[in-house]
Amino acid sequence: MGRFIPLSIPNFEGNERKYVDDAIDQGWVSTGGAYITKLEQQLAEFLHTENVAACQSGTSALHLSLVEIGVGPGDMVIVPPLTFIAAVNPVRYQFAEPVFIDCDDSFCMDPVKLSEFCENECEFIDGRLIYKADRRQIKAVIVVHVFGNMADMAAIMKIAHRYGLKVVEDATEALGTKYTEGELAGKYAGTVGDFGAFSFNGNKIITTGGGGAVTANDPAVVDHIRFLSTQAKTDPHYYIHDEIGYNYRMTNIQAALGVAQMEELPEFIRRKQANFDKYARLFEGFDLCKLIPFRAGTSSNKWFYSLEINRDRITASMREIITALQDKGVQTRAIWGLINEQRPYFGSLTYKLEKAPYYAARILNIPSSTQITDEEIEYTADAVKQLFKELDNEK
Ligand SMILES: *Cc1c(COP(=O)(O)O)cnc(C)c1O
């Protein structure tokens, strides 16, 4: 068997089996049970927020946030182009239309371009932001904290308040990331905007197999989200429903996994941060690629590591690079394809996309599992450097 260093795999070194067995022994396996409320409490405490609703996925957390805002047919929602498509699809679930705004060097939404778009392309009348070209209302902005980095939320919140926009933070990749400096010091990703969505899918920093959670600045809104996520039972005994509900609640088996994972989260973050520093030392001064740092003034969970390929020297395609590294036993991946270039979004409105296509052609993610060993980190850095030297046009 050859060597294989996976990109990002789950880590079950804690009480996962014990708690899942317990949930099964008790017979509480579905959308009711003590582990669900326990996980919600752990998350609320960890994030220093009042109320958290556990749900079935990050996607459902985002969808319920848009439902709660009242995004509907004909509305517009500002979104990023360079992220996982699940951040944008819920806009379409509500029959609304996305507007794609560029990222900055953190891969997160650029507040300068966001502000320019609102100022130059829209009118703010009677508390509504109206897109001038077709008079549709822009109701919300979805900000993704890409790879555990954090967007410039202080700037984004000011713009949102100025134009009456609701802010949904997609913190699915950023559980545990927080500000350490500035006016938001101490605030966690997902707790700054009106809504914050989290994901516990298999490759996220903690996993429940599949799962997610949502918080909001208004605790009563979180209660309503929880109500909608369990089929909106106005009277659960006599099946009275006054609203359209969803089957979006997390199950107790998933939550049992989550409770164990939350116990380990601080250790997972510590390892991700330490491993990032090891990679940083190994790539220091190497001119064919560089390890992208996380935003200053934040403590990131450092979920995923990004190498920027020097495209002046290396013109090989992402496919060639990834396949060559795969052959050396190192699993890597390209950053996402731009969402506005995916078939369902052909023709969608875009605004000054420059950095997103720039980074889409250059970013390679390298192995970042919490179990990775020092030797594997060194092997990975060597494999990447050796390949890039071979591919260097100036060699
Ligand atoms: C993982 C992810 C989601 C979706 O979460 P699921 O739990 O898989 O539904 C949404 N947005 C981003 C940026 C993600 O990385």
GROMACS .gro file of C-alpha atoms and ligand atoms in nm:
model
  410
    1MET     CA    1   0.000   0.000   0.000
    2GLY     CA    2   0.131   0.337  -0.098
    3ARG     CA    3   0.112   0.645   0.118
    4PHE     CA    4  -0.212   0.839   0.136
    5ILE     CA    5  -0.252   1.171   0.317
    6PRO     CA    6  -0.620   1.268   0.305
    7LEU     CA    7  -0.734   1.628   0.265
    8SER     CA    8  -0.971   1.643   0.562
    9ILE     CA    9  -1.120   1.351   0.753
   10PRO     CA   10  -1.329   1.336   1.070
   11ASN     CA   11  -1.171   1.269   1.408
   12PHE     CA   12  -1.352   1.049   1.662
   13GLU     CA   13  -1.101   1.026   1.946
   14GLY     CA   14  -1.349   1.121   2.217
   15ASN     CA   15  -1.684   1.004   2.358
   16GLU     CA   16  -1.857   0.961   2.020
   17ARG     CA   17  -1.926   0.587   2.047
   18LYS     CA   18  -2.031   0.610   2.410
   19TYR     CA   19  -2.290   0.882   2.350
   20VAL     CA   20  -2.427   0.728   2.028
   21ASP     CA   21  -2.467   0.392   2.205
   22ASP     CA   22  -2.643   0.571   2.488
   23ALA     CA   23  -2.887   0.742   2.246
   24ILE     CA   24  -2.964   0.404   2.087
   25ASP     CA   25  -3.002   0.231   2.425
   26GLN     CA   26  -3.250   0.497   2.530
   27GLY     CA   27  -3.442   0.460   2.205
   28TRP     CA   28  -3.419   0.833   2.134
   29VAL     CA   29  -3.287   0.825   1.778
   30SER     CA   30  -3.502   1.075   1.592
   31THR     CA   31  -3.575   1.449   1.617
   32GLY     CA   32  -3.642   1.447   1.991
   33GLY     CA   33  -3.400   1.370   2.274
   34ALA     CA   34  -3.167   1.513   2.535
   35TYR     CA   35  -2.855   1.519   2.318
   36ILE     CA   36  -3.014   1.772   2.083
   37THR     CA   37  -3.083   2.022   2.360
   38LYS     CA   38  -2.744   1.948   2.515
   39LEU     CA   39  -2.567   2.025   2.186
   40GLU     CA   40  -2.768   2.346   2.149
   41GLN     CA   41  -2.660   2.452   2.499
   42GLN     CA   42  -2.294   2.367   2.431
   43LEU     CA   43  -2.299   2.571   2.111
   44ALA     CA   44  -2.470   2.869   2.275
   45GLU     CA   45  -2.219   2.866   2.559
   46PHE     CA   46  -1.919   2.826   2.328
   47LEU     CA   47  -2.034   3.105   2.095
   48HIS     CA   48  -2.147   3.336   2.379
   49THR     CA   49  -2.491   3.361   2.224
   50GLU     CA   50  -2.829   3.307   2.386
   51ASN     CA   51  -3.013   3.063   2.165
   52VAL     CA   52  -2.906   2.806   1.903
   53ALA     CA   53  -3.129   2.569   1.704
   54ALA     CA   54  -2.973   2.243   1.583
   55CYS     CA   55  -3.079   2.140   1.236
   56GLN     CA   56  -3.024   1.879   0.974
   57SER     CA   57  -2.755   2.060   0.772
   58GLY     CA   58  -2.583   2.390   0.716
   59THR     CA   59  -2.793   2.427   0.404
   60SER     CA   60  -3.119   2.399   0.600
   61ALA     CA   61  -2.982   2.651   0.856
   62LEU     CA   62  -2.922   2.898   0.573
   63HIS     CA   63  -3.259   2.824   0.415
   64LEU     CA   64  -3.450   2.884   0.740
   65SER     CA   65  -3.264   3.213   0.788
   66LEU     CA   66  -3.389   3.336   0.450
   67VAL     CA   67  -3.742   3.212   0.529
   68GLU     CA   68  -3.729   3.406   0.856
   69ILE     CA   69  -3.613   3.724   0.679
   70GLY     CA   70  -3.905   3.690   0.440
   71VAL     CA   71  -3.700   3.654   0.122
   72GLY     CA   72  -3.949   3.565  -0.147
   73PRO     CA   73  -4.018   3.553  -0.522
   74GLY     CA   74  -3.866   3.847  -0.709
   75ASP     CA   75  -3.641   3.959  -0.422
   76MET     CA   76  -3.266   3.982  -0.457
   77VAL     CA   77  -2.998   3.864  -0.216
   78ILE     CA   78  -2.630   3.965  -0.229
   79VAL     CA   79  -2.400   3.660  -0.225
   80PRO     CA   80  -2.035   3.564  -0.287
   81PRO     CA   81  -1.921   3.392  -0.610
   82LEU     CA   82  -1.620   3.209  -0.462
   83THR     CA   83  -1.757   2.959  -0.212
   84PHE     CA   84  -1.949   2.633  -0.183
   85ILE     CA   85  -2.272   2.647  -0.383
   86ALA     CA   86  -2.485   2.553  -0.078
   87ALA     CA   87  -2.442   2.912   0.043
   88VAL     CA   88  -2.630   3.042  -0.260
   89ASN     CA   89  -2.885   2.773  -0.352
   90PRO     CA   90  -3.125   2.867  -0.066
   91VAL     CA   91  -3.179   3.201  -0.243
   92ARG     CA   92  -3.329   3.004  -0.530
   93TYR     CA   93  -3.527   2.778  -0.294
   94GLN     CA   94  -3.714   3.101  -0.208
   95PHE     CA   95  -3.751   3.192  -0.579
   96ALA     CA   96  -3.529   3.497  -0.526
   97GLU     CA   97  -3.227   3.599  -0.736
   98PRO     CA   98  -2.862   3.628  -0.629
   99VAL     CA   99  -2.631   3.923  -0.698
  100PHE     CA  100  -2.268   3.812  -0.694
  101ILE     CA  101  -2.024   4.056  -0.529
  102ASP     CA  102  -1.647   4.011  -0.533
  103CYS     CA  103  -1.427   3.892  -0.248
  104ASP     CA  104  -1.124   4.059  -0.091
  105ASP     CA  105  -0.789   3.892  -0.012
  106SER     CA  106  -0.947   3.695   0.274
  107PHE     CA  107  -1.170   3.522   0.007
  108CYS     CA  108  -1.466   3.675   0.194
  109MET     CA  109  -1.699   3.949   0.069
  110ASP     CA  110  -1.530   4.279  -0.013
  111PRO     CA  111  -1.705   4.551   0.190
  112VAL     CA  112  -1.577   4.824  -0.045
  113LYS     CA  113  -1.744   4.668  -0.349
  114LEU     CA  114  -2.055   4.587  -0.145
  115SER     CA  115  -2.084   4.953  -0.049
  116GLU     CA  116  -2.017   5.070  -0.407
  117PHE     CA  117  -2.285   4.839  -0.543
  118CYS     CA  118  -2.546   4.967  -0.295
  119GLU     CA  119  -2.445   5.329  -0.355
  120ASN     CA  120  -2.413   5.328  -0.734
  121GLU     CA  121  -2.649   5.059  -0.860
  122CYS     CA  122  -2.933   5.093  -0.609
  123GLU     CA  123  -3.163   5.348  -0.452
  124PHE     CA  124  -3.255   5.351  -0.085
  125ILE     CA  125  -3.616   5.465  -0.054
  126ASP     CA  126  -3.866   5.418   0.232
  127GLY     CA  127  -3.626   5.185   0.410
  128ARG     CA  128  -3.589   4.958   0.107
  129LEU     CA  129  -3.286   4.902  -0.110
  130ILE     CA  130  -3.404   4.892  -0.472
  131TYR     CA  131  -3.189   4.773  -0.763
  132LYS     CA  132  -3.223   5.056  -1.014
  133ALA     CA  133  -3.212   4.850  -1.335
  134ASP     CA  134  -3.528   4.648  -1.264
  135ARG     CA  135  -3.673   4.795  -0.941
  136ARG     CA  136  -3.644   4.472  -0.744
  137GLN     CA  137  -3.578   4.488  -0.370
  138ILE     CA  138  -3.252   4.364  -0.221
  139LYS     CA  139  -3.341   4.215   0.116
  140ALA     CA  140  -3.032   4.048   0.251
  141VAL     CA  141  -2.665   3.971   0.216
  142ILE     CA  142  -2.509   3.629   0.275
  143VAL     CA  143  -2.151   3.658   0.398
  144VAL     CA  144  -1.938   3.340   0.397
  145HIS     CA  145  -1.641   3.308   0.633
  146VAL     CA  146  -1.437   3.110   0.384
  147PHE     CA  147  -1.203   2.833   0.509
  148GLY     CA  148  -1.232   2.959   0.869
  149ASN     CA  149  -1.125   3.307   0.780
  150MET     CA  150  -1.353   3.589   0.887
  151ALA     CA  151  -1.503   3.861   0.669
  152ASP     CA  152  -1.465   4.225   0.769
  153MET     CA  153  -1.792   4.218   0.961
  154ALA     CA  154  -1.753   4.558   1.125
  155ALA     CA  155  -1.752   4.723   0.781
  156ILE     CA  156  -2.021   4.492   0.639
  157MET     CA  157  -2.261   4.553   0.932
  158LYS     CA  158  -2.229   4.931   0.891
  159ILE     CA  159  -2.321   4.903   0.522
  160ALA     CA  160  -2.609   4.667   0.601
  161HIS     CA  161  -2.750   4.906   0.861
  162ARG     CA  162  -2.718   5.201   0.624
  163TYR     CA  163  -2.921   5.020   0.355
  164GLY     CA  164  -3.164   4.819   0.567
  165LEU     CA  165  -3.018   4.480   0.469
  166LYS     CA  166  -3.039   4.169   0.686
  167VAL     CA  167  -2.708   3.987   0.725
  168VAL     CA  168  -2.681   3.608   0.721
  169GLU     CA  169  -2.337   3.482   0.822
  170ASP     CA  170  -2.249   3.150   0.665
  171ALA     CA  171  -2.014   3.036   0.941
  172THR     CA  172  -2.028   2.672   0.827
  173GLU     CA  173  -1.648   2.667   0.789
  174ALA     CA  174  -1.567   2.900   1.077
  175LEU     CA  175  -1.693   2.744   1.402
  176GLY     CA  176  -1.457   2.884   1.667
  177THR     CA  177  -1.316   3.173   1.463
  178LYS     CA  178  -1.338   3.503   1.652
  179TYR     CA  179  -1.217   3.861   1.651
  180THR     CA  180  -0.934   3.943   1.890
  181GLU     CA  181  -0.901   4.312   1.805
  182GLY     CA  182  -1.117   4.607   1.708
  183GLU     CA  183  -1.477   4.691   1.791
  184LEU     CA  184  -1.587   4.327   1.755
  185ALA     CA  185  -1.310   4.180   1.977
  186GLY     CA  186  -1.435   3.863   2.146
  187LYS     CA  187  -1.719   3.809   1.896
  188TYR     CA  188  -1.741   3.469   1.722
  189ALA     CA  189  -1.811   3.408   1.354
  190GLY     CA  190  -2.186   3.362   1.319
  191THR     CA  191  -2.281   3.589   1.611
  192VAL     CA  192  -2.231   3.931   1.455
  193GLY     CA  193  -2.498   3.938   1.183
  194ASP     CA  194  -2.874   3.890   1.214
  195PHE     CA  195  -2.833   3.514   1.153
  196GLY     CA  196  -2.542   3.270   1.176
  197ALA     CA  197  -2.540   2.926   1.012
  198PHE     CA  198  -2.311   2.636   1.104
  199SER     CA  199  -2.247   2.297   0.943
  200PHE     CA  200  -2.137   1.967   1.092
  201ASN     CA  201  -2.090   1.779   0.767
  202GLY     CA  202  -1.818   1.515   0.746
  203ASN     CA  203  -1.532   1.745   0.648
  204LYS     CA  204  -1.611   2.038   0.879
  205ILE     CA  205  -1.413   2.109   1.198
  206ILE     CA  206  -1.665   1.907   1.399
  207THR     CA  207  -1.907   1.660   1.247
  208THR     CA  208  -2.237   1.493   1.327
  209GLY     CA  209  -2.225   1.295   1.002
  210GLY     CA  210  -2.459   1.554   0.857
  211GLY     CA  211  -2.600   1.840   1.055
  212GLY     CA  212  -2.601   2.209   1.124
  213ALA     CA  213  -2.716   2.482   1.355
  214VAL     CA  214  -2.846   2.834   1.338
  215THR     CA  215  -2.835   3.129   1.571
  216ALA     CA  216  -2.982   3.478   1.546
  217ASN     CA  217  -2.940   3.809   1.727
  218ASP     CA  218  -3.301   3.777   1.844
  219PRO     CA  219  -3.348   3.465   2.062
  220ALA     CA  220  -3.722   3.459   1.987
  221VAL     CA  221  -3.642   3.422   1.618
  222VAL     CA  222  -3.431   3.113   1.698
  223ASP     CA  223  -3.732   2.965   1.880
  224HIS     CA  224  -3.942   3.026   1.570
  225ILE     CA  225  -3.677   2.863   1.349
  226ARG     CA  226  -3.685   2.558   1.577
  227PHE     CA  227  -4.064   2.553   1.543
  228LEU     CA  228  -4.045   2.571   1.162
  229SER     CA  229  -3.777   2.299   1.155
  230THR     CA  230  -4.015   2.051   1.326
  231GLN     CA  231  -4.309   2.089   1.086
  232ALA     CA  232  -4.458   2.399   1.255
  233LYS     CA  233  -4.678   2.211   1.500
  234THR     CA  234  -4.903   2.478   1.651
  235ASP     CA  235  -5.074   2.201   1.849
  236PRO     CA  236  -4.861   1.884   1.835
  237HIS     CA  237  -5.131   1.663   1.988
  238TYR     CA  238  -5.415   1.751   1.754
  239TYR     CA  239  -5.206   1.825   1.441
  240ILE     CA  240  -5.286   2.190   1.404
  241HIS     CA  241  -5.045   2.379   1.176
  242ASP     CA  242  -5.075   2.755   1.116
  243GLU     CA  243  -4.761   2.787   0.904
  244ILE     CA  244  -4.566   2.587   0.647
  245GLY     CA  245  -4.304   2.385   0.833
  246TYR     CA  246  -4.000   2.183   0.734
  247ASN     CA  247  -3.842   1.854   0.835
  248TYR     CA  248  -3.511   2.023   0.914
  249ARG     CA  249  -3.443   1.922   1.276
  250MET     CA  250  -3.125   1.740   1.375
  251THR     CA  251  -3.170   1.385   1.509
  252ASN     CA  252  -3.064   1.273   1.857
  253ILE     CA  253  -2.811   1.024   1.713
  254GLN     CA  254  -2.642   1.303   1.521
  255ALA     CA  255  -2.653   1.525   1.827
  256ALA     CA  256  -2.491   1.251   2.039
  257LEU     CA  257  -2.195   1.266   1.800
  258GLY     CA  258  -2.205   1.644   1.818
  259VAL     CA  259  -2.193   1.658   2.198
  260ALA     CA  260  -1.875   1.447   2.193
  261GLN     CA  261  -1.727   1.656   1.912
  262MET     CA  262  -1.795   1.981   2.099
  263GLU     CA  263  -1.592   1.845   2.392
  264GLU     CA  264  -1.297   1.812   2.154
  265LEU     CA  265  -1.342   2.132   1.953
  266PRO     CA  266  -1.085   2.341   2.146
  267GLU     CA  267  -0.824   2.068   2.090
  268PHE     CA  268  -0.915   2.042   1.718
  269ILE     CA  269  -0.868   2.419   1.681
  270ARG     CA  270  -0.537   2.407   1.868
  271ARG     CA  271  -0.406   2.137   1.633
  272LYS     CA  272  -0.528   2.314   1.318
  273GLN     CA  273  -0.353   2.632   1.430
  274ALA     CA  274  -0.029   2.453   1.521
  275ASN     CA  275  -0.025   2.259   1.191
  276PHE     CA  276  -0.081   2.581   0.996
  277ASP     CA  277   0.230   2.728   1.162
  278LYS     CA  278   0.430   2.418   1.066
  279TYR     CA  279   0.326   2.450   0.701
  280ALA     CA  280   0.401   2.824   0.715
  281ARG     CA  281   0.760   2.753   0.822
  282LEU     CA  282   0.804   2.490   0.549
  283PHE     CA  283   0.676   2.718   0.269
  284GLU     CA  284   0.852   3.031   0.392
  285GLY     CA  285   1.064   3.193   0.120
  286PHE     CA  286   0.947   2.946  -0.149
  287ASP     CA  287   0.868   3.155  -0.455
  288LEU     CA  288   0.649   2.916  -0.658
  289CYS     CA  289   0.360   2.924  -0.410
  290LYS     CA  290   0.272   3.086  -0.082
  291LEU     CA  291   0.059   2.990   0.214
  292ILE     CA  292  -0.220   3.247   0.250
  293PRO     CA  293  -0.242   3.392   0.602
  294PHE     CA  294  -0.569   3.444   0.790
  295ARG     CA  295  -0.706   3.792   0.862
  296ALA     CA  296  -0.510   3.998   1.115
  297GLY     CA  297  -0.702   4.077   1.433
  298THR     CA  298  -0.878   3.739   1.436
  299SER     CA  299  -0.815   3.402   1.595
  300SER     CA  300  -0.914   3.163   1.315
  301ASN     CA  301  -1.010   2.798   1.355
  302LYS     CA  302  -0.776   2.749   1.054
  303TRP     CA  303  -1.005   2.484   0.912
  304PHE     CA  304  -0.855   2.473   0.562
  305TYR     CA  305  -0.511   2.577   0.438
  306SER     CA  306  -0.467   2.758   0.106
  307LEU     CA  307  -0.162   2.774  -0.118
  308GLU     CA  308  -0.156   3.045  -0.382
  309ILE     CA  309   0.019   2.916  -0.692
  310ASN     CA  310   0.258   3.159  -0.862
  311ARG     CA  311   0.092   3.172  -1.206
  312ASP     CA  312   0.377   3.376  -1.358
  313ARG     CA  313   0.590   3.066  -1.325
  314ILE     CA  314   0.348   2.772  -1.315
  315THR     CA  315   0.088   2.741  -1.588
  316ALA     CA  316  -0.006   2.375  -1.539
  317SER     CA  317  -0.381   2.325  -1.489
  318MET     CA  318  -0.531   2.256  -1.146
  319ARG     CA  319  -0.626   1.912  -1.274
  320GLU     CA  320  -0.263   1.831  -1.366
  321ILE     CA  321  -0.135   1.955  -1.030
  322ILE     CA  322  -0.396   1.768  -0.825
  323THR     CA  323  -0.343   1.445  -1.022
  324ALA     CA  324   0.037   1.467  -0.987
  325LEU     CA  325   0.006   1.514  -0.610
  326GLN     CA  326  -0.248   1.232  -0.589
  327ASP     CA  327   0.015   1.009  -0.751
  328LYS     CA  328   0.253   1.105  -0.470
  329GLY     CA  329  -0.013   1.010  -0.213
  330VAL     CA  330  -0.118   1.363  -0.121
  331GLN     CA  331  -0.485   1.457  -0.155
  332THR     CA  332  -0.542   1.821  -0.248
  333ARG     CA  333  -0.828   2.012  -0.403
  334ALA     CA  334  -0.890   2.325  -0.602
  335ILE     CA  335  -1.087   2.610  -0.449
  336TRP     CA  336  -1.440   2.610  -0.592
  337GLY     CA  337  -1.549   2.692  -0.944
  338LEU     CA  338  -1.719   3.033  -0.945
  339ILE     CA  339  -2.088   2.991  -0.863
  340ASN     CA  340  -2.196   3.248  -1.123
  341GLU     CA  341  -2.033   3.021  -1.382
  342GLN     CA  342  -2.237   2.714  -1.280
  343ARG     CA  343  -2.527   2.623  -1.509
  344PRO     CA  344  -2.814   2.720  -1.273
  345TYR     CA  345  -2.660   3.068  -1.234
  346PHE     CA  346  -2.574   3.149  -1.596
  347GLY     CA  347  -2.680   3.508  -1.660
  348SER     CA  348  -2.709   3.607  -1.292
  349LEU     CA  349  -2.610   3.957  -1.196
  350THR     CA  350  -2.241   4.003  -1.105
  351TYR     CA  351  -2.060   4.312  -0.980
  352LYS     CA  352  -1.691   4.379  -1.052
  353LEU     CA  353  -1.564   4.023  -1.008
  354GLU     CA  354  -1.184   4.049  -1.013
  355LYS     CA  355  -1.035   3.880  -0.709
  356ALA     CA  356  -1.273   3.584  -0.718
  357PRO     CA  357  -1.161   3.467  -1.066
  358TYR     CA  358  -0.800   3.550  -0.974
  359TYR     CA  359  -0.807   3.322  -0.669
  360ALA     CA  360  -1.022   3.057  -0.843
  361ALA     CA  361  -0.727   2.997  -1.080
  362ARG     CA  362  -0.464   2.993  -0.807
  363ILE     CA  363  -0.576   2.837  -0.479
  364LEU     CA  364  -0.490   2.481  -0.388
  365ASN     CA  365  -0.604   2.336  -0.052
  366ILE     CA  366  -0.360   2.099   0.118
  367PRO     CA  367  -0.419   1.829   0.384
  368SER     CA  368  -0.550   1.973   0.710
  369SER     CA  369  -0.702   1.686   0.914
  370THR     CA  370  -0.653   1.714   1.289
  371GLN     CA  371  -0.479   1.373   1.292
  372ILE     CA  372  -0.208   1.469   1.042
  373THR     CA  373   0.143   1.400   1.175
  374ASP     CA  374   0.449   1.626   1.157
  375GLU     CA  375   0.607   1.377   0.922
  376GLU     CA  376   0.303   1.393   0.691
  377ILE     CA  377   0.311   1.773   0.693
  378GLU     CA  378   0.679   1.766   0.593
  379TYR     CA  379   0.613   1.503   0.325
  380THR     CA  380   0.326   1.714   0.185
  381ALA     CA  381   0.535   2.033   0.172
  382ASP     CA  382   0.822   1.844   0.004
  383ALA     CA  383   0.588   1.683  -0.250
  384VAL     CA  384   0.432   2.018  -0.342
  385LYS     CA  385   0.768   2.197  -0.367
  386GLN     CA  386   0.923   1.923  -0.575
  387LEU     CA  387   0.628   1.917  -0.815
  388PHE     CA  388   0.624   2.294  -0.852
  389LYS     CA  389   0.999   2.296  -0.925
  390GLU     CA  390   0.938   2.041  -1.201
  391LEU     CA  391   0.650   2.249  -1.341
  392ASP     CA  392   0.836   2.583  -1.316
  393ASN     CA  393   0.846   2.747  -1.662
  394GLU     CA  394   1.173   2.916  -1.574
  395LYS     CA  395   1.358   2.605  -1.461
  396LIG     C1  396  -2.045   2.296   0.407
  396LIG     C2  397  -2.095   2.428   0.361
  396LIG     C3  398  -2.232   2.456   0.353
  396LIG     C4  399  -2.340   2.353   0.369
  396LIG     O1  400  -2.341   2.280   0.484
  396LIG     P1  401  -2.412   2.135   0.480
  396LIG     O2  402  -2.415   2.098   0.622
  396LIG     O3  403  -2.326   2.048   0.396
  396LIG     O4  404  -2.548   2.153   0.423
  396LIG     C5  405  -2.272   2.584   0.319
  396LIG     N1  406  -2.183   2.680   0.293
  396LIG     C6  407  -2.050   2.656   0.297
  396LIG     C7  408  -1.957   2.768   0.270
  396LIG     C8  409  -2.002   2.529   0.329
  396LIG     O5  410  -1.870   2.507   0.330
   0.00000   0.00000   0.00000
